[in-house]
Coordinates of N, CA and C in Angstrom, one line a residue:
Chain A
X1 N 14.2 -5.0 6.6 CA 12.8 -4.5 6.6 C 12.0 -5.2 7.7
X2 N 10.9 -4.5 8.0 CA 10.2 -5.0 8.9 C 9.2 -5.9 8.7
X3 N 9.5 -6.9 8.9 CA 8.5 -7.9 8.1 C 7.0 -7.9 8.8
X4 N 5.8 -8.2 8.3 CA 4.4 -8.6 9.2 C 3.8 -9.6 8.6
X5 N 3.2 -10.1 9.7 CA 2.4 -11.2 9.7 C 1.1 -11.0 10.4
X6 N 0.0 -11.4 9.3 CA -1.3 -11.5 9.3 C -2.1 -13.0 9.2
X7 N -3.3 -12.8 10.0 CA -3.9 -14.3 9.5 C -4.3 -14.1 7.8
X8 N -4.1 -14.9 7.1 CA -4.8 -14.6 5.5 C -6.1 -14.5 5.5
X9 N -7.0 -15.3 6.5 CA -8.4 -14.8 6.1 C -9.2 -14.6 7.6
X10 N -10.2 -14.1 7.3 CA -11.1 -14.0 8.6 C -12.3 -13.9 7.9
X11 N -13.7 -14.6 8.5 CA -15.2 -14.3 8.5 C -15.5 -14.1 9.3
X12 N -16.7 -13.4 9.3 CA -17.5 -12.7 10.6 C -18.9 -12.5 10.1
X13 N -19.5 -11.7 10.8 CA -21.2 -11.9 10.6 C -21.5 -10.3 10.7
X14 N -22.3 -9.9 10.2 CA -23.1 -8.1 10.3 C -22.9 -7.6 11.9
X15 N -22.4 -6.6 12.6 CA -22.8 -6.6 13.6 C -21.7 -7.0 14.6
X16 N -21.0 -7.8 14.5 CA -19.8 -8.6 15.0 C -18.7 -7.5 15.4
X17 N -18.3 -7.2 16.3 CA -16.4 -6.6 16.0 C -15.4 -7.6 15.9
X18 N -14.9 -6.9 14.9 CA -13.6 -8.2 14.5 C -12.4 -7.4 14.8
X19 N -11.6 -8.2 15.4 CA -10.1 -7.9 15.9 C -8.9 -9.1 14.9
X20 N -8.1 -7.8 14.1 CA -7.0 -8.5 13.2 C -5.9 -8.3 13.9
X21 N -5.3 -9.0 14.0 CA -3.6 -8.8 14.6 C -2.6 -9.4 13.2
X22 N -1.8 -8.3 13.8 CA -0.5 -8.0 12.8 C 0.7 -8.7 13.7
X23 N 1.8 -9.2 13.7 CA 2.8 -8.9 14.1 C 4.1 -8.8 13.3
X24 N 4.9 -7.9 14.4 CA 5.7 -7.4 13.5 C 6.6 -7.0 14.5
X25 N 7.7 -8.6 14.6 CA 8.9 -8.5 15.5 C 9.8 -7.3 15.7
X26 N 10.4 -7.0 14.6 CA 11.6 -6.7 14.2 C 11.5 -4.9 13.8
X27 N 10.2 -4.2 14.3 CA 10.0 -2.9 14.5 C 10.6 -2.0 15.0
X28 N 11.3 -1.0 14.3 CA 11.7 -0.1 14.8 C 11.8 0.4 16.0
X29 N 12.4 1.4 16.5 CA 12.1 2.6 17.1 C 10.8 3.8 16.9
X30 N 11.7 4.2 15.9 CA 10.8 5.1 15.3 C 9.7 4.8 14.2
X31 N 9.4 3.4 14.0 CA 8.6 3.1 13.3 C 7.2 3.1 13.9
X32 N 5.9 3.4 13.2 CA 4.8 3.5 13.1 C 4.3 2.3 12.4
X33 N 3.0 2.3 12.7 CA 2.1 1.5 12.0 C 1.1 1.7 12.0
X34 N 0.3 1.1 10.8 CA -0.7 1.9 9.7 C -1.5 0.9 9.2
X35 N -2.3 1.0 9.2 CA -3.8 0.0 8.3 C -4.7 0.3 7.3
X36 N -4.0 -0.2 6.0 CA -5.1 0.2 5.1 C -5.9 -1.1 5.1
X37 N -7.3 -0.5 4.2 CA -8.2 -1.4 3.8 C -7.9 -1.5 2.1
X38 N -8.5 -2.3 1.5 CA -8.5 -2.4 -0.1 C -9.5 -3.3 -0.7
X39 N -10.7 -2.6 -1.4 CA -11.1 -3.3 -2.3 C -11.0 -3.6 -3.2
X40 N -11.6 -4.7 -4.1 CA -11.2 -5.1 -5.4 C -10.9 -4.1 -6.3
X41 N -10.2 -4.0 -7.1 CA -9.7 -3.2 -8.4 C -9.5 -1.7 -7.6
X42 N -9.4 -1.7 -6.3 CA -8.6 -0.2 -5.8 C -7.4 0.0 -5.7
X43 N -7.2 1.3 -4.8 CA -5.8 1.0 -4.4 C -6.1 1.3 -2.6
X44 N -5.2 0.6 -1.9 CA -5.7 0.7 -0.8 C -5.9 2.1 0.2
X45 N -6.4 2.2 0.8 CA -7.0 3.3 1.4 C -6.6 3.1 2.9
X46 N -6.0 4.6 3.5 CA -6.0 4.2 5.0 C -7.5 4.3 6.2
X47 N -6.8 3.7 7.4 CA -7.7 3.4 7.8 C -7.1 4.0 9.8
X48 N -6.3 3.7 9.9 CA -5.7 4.5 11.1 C -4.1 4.0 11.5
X49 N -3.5 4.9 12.1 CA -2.5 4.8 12.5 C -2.0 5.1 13.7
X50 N -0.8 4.2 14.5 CA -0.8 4.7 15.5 C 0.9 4.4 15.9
X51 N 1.2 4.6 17.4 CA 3.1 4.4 17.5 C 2.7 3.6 18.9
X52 N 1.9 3.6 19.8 CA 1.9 3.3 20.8 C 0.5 3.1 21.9
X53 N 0.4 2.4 22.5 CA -1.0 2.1 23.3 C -2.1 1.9 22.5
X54 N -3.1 2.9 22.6 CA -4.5 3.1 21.7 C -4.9 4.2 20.9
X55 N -5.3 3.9 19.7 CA -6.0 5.1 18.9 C -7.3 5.0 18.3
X56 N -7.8 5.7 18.8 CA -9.4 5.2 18.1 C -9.6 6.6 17.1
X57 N -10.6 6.1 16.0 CA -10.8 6.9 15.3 C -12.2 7.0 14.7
X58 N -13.2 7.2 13.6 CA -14.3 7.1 13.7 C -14.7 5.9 13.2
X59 N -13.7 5.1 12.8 CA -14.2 3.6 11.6 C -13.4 2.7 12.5
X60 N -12.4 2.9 13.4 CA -11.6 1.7 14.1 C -10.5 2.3 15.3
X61 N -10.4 1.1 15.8 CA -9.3 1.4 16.7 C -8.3 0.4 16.8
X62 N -6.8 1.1 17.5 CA -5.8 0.3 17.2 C -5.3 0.1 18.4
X63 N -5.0 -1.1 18.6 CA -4.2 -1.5 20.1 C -3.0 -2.3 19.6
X64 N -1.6 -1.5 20.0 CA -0.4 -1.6 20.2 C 0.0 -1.9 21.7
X65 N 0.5 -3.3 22.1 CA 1.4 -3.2 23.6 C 2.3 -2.6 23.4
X66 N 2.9 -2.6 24.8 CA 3.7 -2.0 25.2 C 5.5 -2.6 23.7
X67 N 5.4 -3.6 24.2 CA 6.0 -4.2 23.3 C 6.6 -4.0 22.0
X68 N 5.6 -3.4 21.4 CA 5.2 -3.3 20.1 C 5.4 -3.8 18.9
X69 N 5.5 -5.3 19.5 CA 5.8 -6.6 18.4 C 4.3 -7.2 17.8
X70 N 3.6 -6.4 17.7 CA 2.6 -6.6 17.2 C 1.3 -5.3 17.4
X71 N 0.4 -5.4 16.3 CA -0.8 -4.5 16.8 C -2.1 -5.2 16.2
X72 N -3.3 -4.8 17.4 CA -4.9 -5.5 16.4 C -5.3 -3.9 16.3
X73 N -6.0 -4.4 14.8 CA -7.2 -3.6 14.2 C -8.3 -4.3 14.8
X74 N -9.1 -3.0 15.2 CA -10.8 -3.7 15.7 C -11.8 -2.7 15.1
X75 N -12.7 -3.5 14.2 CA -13.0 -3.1 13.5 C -14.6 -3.2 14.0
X76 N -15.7 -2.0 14.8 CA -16.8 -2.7 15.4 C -18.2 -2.7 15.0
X77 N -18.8 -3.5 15.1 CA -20.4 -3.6 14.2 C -19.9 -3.7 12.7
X78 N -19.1 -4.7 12.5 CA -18.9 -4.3 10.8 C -20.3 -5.0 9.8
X79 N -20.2 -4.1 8.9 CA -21.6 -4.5 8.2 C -20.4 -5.2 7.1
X80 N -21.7 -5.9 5.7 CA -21.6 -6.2 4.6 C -20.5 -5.8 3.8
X81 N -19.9 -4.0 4.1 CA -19.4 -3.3 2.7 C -18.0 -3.1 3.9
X82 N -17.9 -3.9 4.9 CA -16.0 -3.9 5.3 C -15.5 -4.8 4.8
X83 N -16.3 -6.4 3.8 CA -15.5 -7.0 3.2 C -14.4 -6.4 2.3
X84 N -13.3 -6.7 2.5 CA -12.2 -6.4 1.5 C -11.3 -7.0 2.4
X85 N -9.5 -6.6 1.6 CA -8.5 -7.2 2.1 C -7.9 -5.8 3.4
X86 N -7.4 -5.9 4.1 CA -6.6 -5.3 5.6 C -5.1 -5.3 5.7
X87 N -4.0 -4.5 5.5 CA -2.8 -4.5 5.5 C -2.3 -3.9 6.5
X88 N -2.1 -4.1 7.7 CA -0.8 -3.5 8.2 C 0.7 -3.3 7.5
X89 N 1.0 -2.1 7.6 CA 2.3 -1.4 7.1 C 3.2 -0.9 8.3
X90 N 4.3 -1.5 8.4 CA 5.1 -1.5 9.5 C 6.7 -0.6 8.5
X91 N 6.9 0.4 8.9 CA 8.7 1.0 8.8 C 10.0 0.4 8.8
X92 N 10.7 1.1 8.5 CA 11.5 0.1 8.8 C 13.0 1.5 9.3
X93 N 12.5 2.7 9.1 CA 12.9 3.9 9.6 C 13.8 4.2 8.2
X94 N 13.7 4.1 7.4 CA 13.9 4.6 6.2 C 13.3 4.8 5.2
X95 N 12.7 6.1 4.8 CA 12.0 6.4 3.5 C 11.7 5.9 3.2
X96 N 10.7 5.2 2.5 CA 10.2 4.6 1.3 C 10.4 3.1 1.4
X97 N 10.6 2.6 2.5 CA 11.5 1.2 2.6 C 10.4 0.2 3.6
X98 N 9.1 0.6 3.5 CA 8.4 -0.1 4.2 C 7.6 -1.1 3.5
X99 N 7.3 -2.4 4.2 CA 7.1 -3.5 3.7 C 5.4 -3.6 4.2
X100 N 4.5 -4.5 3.0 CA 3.3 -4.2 3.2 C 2.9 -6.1 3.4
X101 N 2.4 -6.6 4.3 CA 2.2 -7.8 4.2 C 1.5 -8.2 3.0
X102 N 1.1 -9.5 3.2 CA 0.2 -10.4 2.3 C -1.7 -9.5 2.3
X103 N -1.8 -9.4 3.7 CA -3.1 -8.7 3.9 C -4.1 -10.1 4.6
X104 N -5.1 -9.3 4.9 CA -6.0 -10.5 5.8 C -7.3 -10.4 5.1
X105 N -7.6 -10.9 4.5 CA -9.3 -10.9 3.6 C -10.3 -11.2 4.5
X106 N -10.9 -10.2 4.8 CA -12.0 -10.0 5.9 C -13.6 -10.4 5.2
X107 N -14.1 -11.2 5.4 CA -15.5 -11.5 4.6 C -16.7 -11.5 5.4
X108 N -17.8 -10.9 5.6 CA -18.5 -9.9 6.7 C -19.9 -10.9 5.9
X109 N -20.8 -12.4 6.7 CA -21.3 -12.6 6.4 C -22.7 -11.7 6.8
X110 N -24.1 -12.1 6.1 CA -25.5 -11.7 6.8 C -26.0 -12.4 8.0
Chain B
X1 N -11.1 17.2 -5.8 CA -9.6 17.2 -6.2 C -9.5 15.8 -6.3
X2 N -8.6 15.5 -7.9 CA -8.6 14.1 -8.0 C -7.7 13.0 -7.5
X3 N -6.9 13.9 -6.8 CA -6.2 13.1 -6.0 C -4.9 12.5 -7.0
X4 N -4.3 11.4 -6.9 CA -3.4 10.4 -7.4 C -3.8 9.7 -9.1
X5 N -3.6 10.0 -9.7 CA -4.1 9.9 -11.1 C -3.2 8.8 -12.0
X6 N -3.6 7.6 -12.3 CA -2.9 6.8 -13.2 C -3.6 6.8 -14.4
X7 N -2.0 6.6 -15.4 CA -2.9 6.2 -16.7 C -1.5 5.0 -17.8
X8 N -1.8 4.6 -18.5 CA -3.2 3.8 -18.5 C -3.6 3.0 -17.6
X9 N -5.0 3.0 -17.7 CA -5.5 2.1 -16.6 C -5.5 0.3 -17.1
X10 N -5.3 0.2 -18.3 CA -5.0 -1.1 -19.3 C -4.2 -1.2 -19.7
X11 N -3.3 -1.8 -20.4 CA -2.5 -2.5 -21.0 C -1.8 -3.5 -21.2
X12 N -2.2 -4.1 -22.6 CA -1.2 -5.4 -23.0 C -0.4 -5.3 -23.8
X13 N 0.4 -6.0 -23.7 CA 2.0 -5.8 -24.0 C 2.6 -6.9 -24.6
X14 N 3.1 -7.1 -25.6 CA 3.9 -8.5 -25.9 C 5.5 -8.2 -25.2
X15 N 6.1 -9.6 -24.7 CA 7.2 -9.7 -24.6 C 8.3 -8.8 -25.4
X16 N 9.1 -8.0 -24.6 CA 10.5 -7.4 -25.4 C 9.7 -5.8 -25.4
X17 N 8.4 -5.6 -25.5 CA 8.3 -4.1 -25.9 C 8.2 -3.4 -24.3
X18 N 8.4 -2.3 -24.8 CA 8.6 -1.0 -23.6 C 7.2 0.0 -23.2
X19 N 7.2 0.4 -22.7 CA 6.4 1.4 -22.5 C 5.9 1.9 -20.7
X20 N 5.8 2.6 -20.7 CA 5.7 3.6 -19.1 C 4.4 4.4 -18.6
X21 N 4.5 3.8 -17.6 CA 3.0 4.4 -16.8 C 3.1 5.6 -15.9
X22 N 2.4 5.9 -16.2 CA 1.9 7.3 -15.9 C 1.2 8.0 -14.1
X23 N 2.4 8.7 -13.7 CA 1.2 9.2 -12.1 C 1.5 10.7 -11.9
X24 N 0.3 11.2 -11.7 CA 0.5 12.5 -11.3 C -0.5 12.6 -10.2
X25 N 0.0 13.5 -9.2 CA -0.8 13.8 -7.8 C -0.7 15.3 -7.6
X26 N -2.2 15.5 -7.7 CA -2.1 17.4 -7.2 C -2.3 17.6 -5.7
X27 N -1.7 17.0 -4.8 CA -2.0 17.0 -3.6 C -0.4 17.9 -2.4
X28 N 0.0 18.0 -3.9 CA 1.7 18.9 -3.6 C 2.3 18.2 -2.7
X29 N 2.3 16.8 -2.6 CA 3.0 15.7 -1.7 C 4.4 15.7 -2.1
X30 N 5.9 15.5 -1.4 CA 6.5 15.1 -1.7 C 7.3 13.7 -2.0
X31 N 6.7 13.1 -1.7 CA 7.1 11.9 -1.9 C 6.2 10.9 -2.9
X32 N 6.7 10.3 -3.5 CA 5.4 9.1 -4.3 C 6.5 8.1 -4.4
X33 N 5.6 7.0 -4.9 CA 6.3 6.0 -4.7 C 5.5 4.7 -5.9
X34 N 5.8 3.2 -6.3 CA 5.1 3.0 -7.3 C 5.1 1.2 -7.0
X35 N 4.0 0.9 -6.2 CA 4.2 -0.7 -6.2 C 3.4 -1.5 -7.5
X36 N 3.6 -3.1 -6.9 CA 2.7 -3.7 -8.0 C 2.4 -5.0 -6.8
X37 N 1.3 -5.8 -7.6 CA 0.7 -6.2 -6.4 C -0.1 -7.1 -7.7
X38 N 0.5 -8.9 -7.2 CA 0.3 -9.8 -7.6 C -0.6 -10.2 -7.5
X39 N -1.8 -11.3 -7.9 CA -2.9 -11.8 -8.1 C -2.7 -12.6 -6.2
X40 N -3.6 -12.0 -5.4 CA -3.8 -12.6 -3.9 C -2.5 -12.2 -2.8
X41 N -1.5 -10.8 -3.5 CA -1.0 -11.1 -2.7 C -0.8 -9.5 -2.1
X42 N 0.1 -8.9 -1.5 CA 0.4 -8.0 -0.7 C 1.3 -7.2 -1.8
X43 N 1.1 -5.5 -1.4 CA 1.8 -4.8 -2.5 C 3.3 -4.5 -1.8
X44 N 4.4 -4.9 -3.3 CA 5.6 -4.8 -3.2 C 6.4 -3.8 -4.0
X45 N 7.4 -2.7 -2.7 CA 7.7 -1.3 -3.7 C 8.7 -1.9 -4.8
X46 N 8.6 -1.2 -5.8 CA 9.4 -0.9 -7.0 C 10.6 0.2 -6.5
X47 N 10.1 1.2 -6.5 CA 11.2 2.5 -6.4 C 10.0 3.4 -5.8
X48 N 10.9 4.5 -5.1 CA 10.0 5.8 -4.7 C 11.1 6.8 -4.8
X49 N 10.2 8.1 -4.6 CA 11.1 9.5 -4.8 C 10.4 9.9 -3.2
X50 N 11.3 10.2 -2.3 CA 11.2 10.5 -1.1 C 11.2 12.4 -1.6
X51 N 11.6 12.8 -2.7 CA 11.5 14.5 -3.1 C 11.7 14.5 -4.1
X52 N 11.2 15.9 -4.9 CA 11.4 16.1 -6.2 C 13.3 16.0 -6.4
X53 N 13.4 15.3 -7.6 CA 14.6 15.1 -8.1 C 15.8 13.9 -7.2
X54 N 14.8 12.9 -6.7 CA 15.7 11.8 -5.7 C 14.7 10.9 -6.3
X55 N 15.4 9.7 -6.4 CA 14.7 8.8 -6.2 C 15.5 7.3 -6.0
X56 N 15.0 6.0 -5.5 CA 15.6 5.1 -4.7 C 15.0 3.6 -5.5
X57 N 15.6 2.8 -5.3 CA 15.2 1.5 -4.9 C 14.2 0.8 -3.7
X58 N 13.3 0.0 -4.1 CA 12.8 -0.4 -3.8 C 12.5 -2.1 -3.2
X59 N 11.6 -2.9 -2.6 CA 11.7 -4.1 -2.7 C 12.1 -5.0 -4.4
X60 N 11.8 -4.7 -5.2 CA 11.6 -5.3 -6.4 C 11.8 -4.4 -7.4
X61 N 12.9 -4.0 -7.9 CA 13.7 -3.0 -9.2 C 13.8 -3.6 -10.1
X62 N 14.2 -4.8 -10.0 CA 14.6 -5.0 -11.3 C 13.9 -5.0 -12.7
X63 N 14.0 -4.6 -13.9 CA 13.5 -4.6 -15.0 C 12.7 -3.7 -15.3
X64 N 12.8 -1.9 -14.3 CA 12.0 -1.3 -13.8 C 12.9 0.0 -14.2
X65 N 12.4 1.5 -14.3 CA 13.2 2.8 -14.6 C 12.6 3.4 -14.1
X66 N 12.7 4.4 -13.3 CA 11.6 5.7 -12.9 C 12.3 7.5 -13.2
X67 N 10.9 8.2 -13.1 CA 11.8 9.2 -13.5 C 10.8 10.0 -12.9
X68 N 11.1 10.9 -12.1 CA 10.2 11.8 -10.8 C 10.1 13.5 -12.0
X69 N 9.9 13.6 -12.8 CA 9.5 14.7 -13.9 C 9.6 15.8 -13.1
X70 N 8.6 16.3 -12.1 CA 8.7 17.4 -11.5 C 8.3 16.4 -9.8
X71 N 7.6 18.1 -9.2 CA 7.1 17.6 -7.7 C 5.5 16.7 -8.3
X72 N 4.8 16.8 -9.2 CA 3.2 16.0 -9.3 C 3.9 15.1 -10.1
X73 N 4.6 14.6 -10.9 CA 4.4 13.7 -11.4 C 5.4 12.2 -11.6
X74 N 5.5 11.1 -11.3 CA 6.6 9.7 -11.3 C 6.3 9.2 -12.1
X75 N 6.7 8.8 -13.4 CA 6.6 7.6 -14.6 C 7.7 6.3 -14.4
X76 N 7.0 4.9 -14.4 CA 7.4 3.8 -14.2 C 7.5 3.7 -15.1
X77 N 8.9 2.7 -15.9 CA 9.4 2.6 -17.7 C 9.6 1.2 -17.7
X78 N 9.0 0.6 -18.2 CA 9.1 -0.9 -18.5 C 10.3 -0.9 -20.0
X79 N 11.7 -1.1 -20.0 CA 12.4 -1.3 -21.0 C 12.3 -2.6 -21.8
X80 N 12.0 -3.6 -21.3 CA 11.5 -4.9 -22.1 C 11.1 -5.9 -21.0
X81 N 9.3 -5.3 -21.7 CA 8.5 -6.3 -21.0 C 8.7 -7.9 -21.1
X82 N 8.4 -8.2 -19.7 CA 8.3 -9.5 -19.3 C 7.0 -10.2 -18.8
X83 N 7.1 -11.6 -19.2 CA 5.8 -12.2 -18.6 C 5.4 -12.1 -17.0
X84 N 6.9 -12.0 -16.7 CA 6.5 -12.0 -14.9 C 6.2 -10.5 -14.7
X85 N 6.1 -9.8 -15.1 CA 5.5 -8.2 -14.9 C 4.3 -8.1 -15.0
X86 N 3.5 -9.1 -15.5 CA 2.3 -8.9 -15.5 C 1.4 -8.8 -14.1
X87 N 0.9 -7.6 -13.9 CA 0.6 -7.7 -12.6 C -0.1 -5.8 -12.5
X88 N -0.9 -6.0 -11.5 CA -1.2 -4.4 -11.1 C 0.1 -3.4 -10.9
X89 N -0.4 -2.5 -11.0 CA 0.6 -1.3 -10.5 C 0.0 -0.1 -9.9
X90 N 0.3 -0.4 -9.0 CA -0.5 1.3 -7.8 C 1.0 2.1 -7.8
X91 N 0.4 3.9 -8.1 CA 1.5 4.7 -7.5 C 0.5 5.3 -6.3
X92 N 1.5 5.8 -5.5 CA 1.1 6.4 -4.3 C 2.0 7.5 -3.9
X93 N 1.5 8.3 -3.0 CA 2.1 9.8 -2.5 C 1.7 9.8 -0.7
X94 N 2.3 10.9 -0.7 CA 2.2 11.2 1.2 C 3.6 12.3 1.2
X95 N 3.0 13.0 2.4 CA 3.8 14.0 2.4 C 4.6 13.8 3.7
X96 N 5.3 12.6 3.9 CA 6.0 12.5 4.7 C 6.5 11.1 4.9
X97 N 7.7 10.5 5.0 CA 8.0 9.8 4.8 C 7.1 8.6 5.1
X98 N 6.6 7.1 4.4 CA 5.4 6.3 4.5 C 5.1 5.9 6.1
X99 N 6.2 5.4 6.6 CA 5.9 4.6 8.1 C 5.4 6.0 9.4
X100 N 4.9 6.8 8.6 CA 5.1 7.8 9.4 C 3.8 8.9 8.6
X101 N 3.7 8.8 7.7 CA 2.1 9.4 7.1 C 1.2 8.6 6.2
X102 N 0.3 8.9 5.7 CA -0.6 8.5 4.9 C -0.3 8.0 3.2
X103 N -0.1 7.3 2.9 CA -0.2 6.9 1.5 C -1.2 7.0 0.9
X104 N -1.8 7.8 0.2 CA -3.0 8.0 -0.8 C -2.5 7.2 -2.4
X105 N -3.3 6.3 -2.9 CA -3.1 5.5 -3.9 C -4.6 6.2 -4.9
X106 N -3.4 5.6 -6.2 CA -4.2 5.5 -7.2 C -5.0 4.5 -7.5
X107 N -6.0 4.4 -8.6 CA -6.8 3.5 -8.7 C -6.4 2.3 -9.5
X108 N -4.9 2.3 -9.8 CA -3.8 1.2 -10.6 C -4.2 0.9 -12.2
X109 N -3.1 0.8 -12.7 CA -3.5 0.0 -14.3 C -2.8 -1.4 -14.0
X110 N -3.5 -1.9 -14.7 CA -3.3 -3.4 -15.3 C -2.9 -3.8 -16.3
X111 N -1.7 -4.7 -15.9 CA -0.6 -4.6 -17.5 C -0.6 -6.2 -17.3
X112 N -1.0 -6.4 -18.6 CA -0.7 -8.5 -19.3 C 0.2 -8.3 -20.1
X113 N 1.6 -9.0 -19.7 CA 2.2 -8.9 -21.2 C 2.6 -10.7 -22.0
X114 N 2.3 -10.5 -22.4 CA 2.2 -12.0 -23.0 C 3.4 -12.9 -23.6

């Protein structure tokens, strides 16, 4: 399985863009990777995906090197209500067989 | 559209007894799948059904039964609850295999078993 690694926590301030980095050595080929967010008592929710270079989308963007032993989420002007936890989900090129890290708990002071 | 539907959303349980949680998704997905996700940590799969009438092993099976009913619906069967099960349970769906589409989750039930 593709294992990932996250920092466990990050603070930041209203307004701030925050960049989380994942890595995730042992990545496929054909594997993708994907970022949900999650708040308390949910189930997590996506947030963007991508296979290669950059993807931006209307709440974030994702930068994958060339490499793609790692990727950051950047998450910009985050206000108050981005506090929650952040999971990159990395493949492992088999159905169902993908591994979700610990997650990075993002806390967005005033 | 309600999307991914768990029930129950509670449950406690004494040691040794059984009982099975509930997911249905009207989103005509083929695939679902059913993690649990420990107090601070990251969610780990149980089993998923990549199609109606398949279904697989996951990170963490043991003490666990599934049964994919039709295309909407996956029931997780607890045969004799344990204290280490106590823990959330999200099912999830997507219509294409996960590393590669969207997982839409449920809103999870919460099972203590004592």
């Amino acid at each position: 399985l593709a294992k990932t690694t996250q920092p466990i926590s990050m603070d930041s301030y209203e307004g701030q863009e925050v960049n989380i980095t994942c890595s995730h050595n042992n990545i496929a080929t054909n594997d993708y990777i994907t970022w949900y967010q999650q708040f308390p008592s949910q189930g997590p929710r996506f947030i963007i995906q991508g296979y290669k270079t950059k993807v931006t989308n209307e709440v974030a963007s994702l930068f994958i090197p060339a490499d793609r032993k790692s990727s950051t989420l950047s998450l910009p002007r985050v206000s108050l209500s981005d506090t929650a936890v952040y999971y990159c989900l990395v493949g492992d090129g088999n159905a169902g067989k993908s591994t979700f890290g610990d997650g990075t708990t993002l806390t967005v002071k005033p | 559209n309600a999307g991914v539907t768990q029930t129950p959303k509670f449950q406690v349980l004494k040691t040794g007894q059984s009982m099975t949680l509930q997911c249905a998704q009207d989103m005509n997905h083929n695939s679902m799948y059913w993690y649990r996700q420990d107090p601070g940590m990251g969610l780990r799969l149980i089993y998923y059904s990549a199609s109606e009438g398949t279904t697989d092993k996951g990170e963490v099976p043991n003490g666990y039964n599934v049964s994919r009913l039709n295309k909407r619906e996956f029931s997780l069967r607890l045969e004799s609850a344990a204290p280490s099960q106590t823990s959330v349970y999200f099912c999830a769906s997507s219509d294409r295999a996960v590393q590669v589409g969207e997982l839409f989750f449920g809103e999870g039930s919460r099972l203590t078993v004592l």
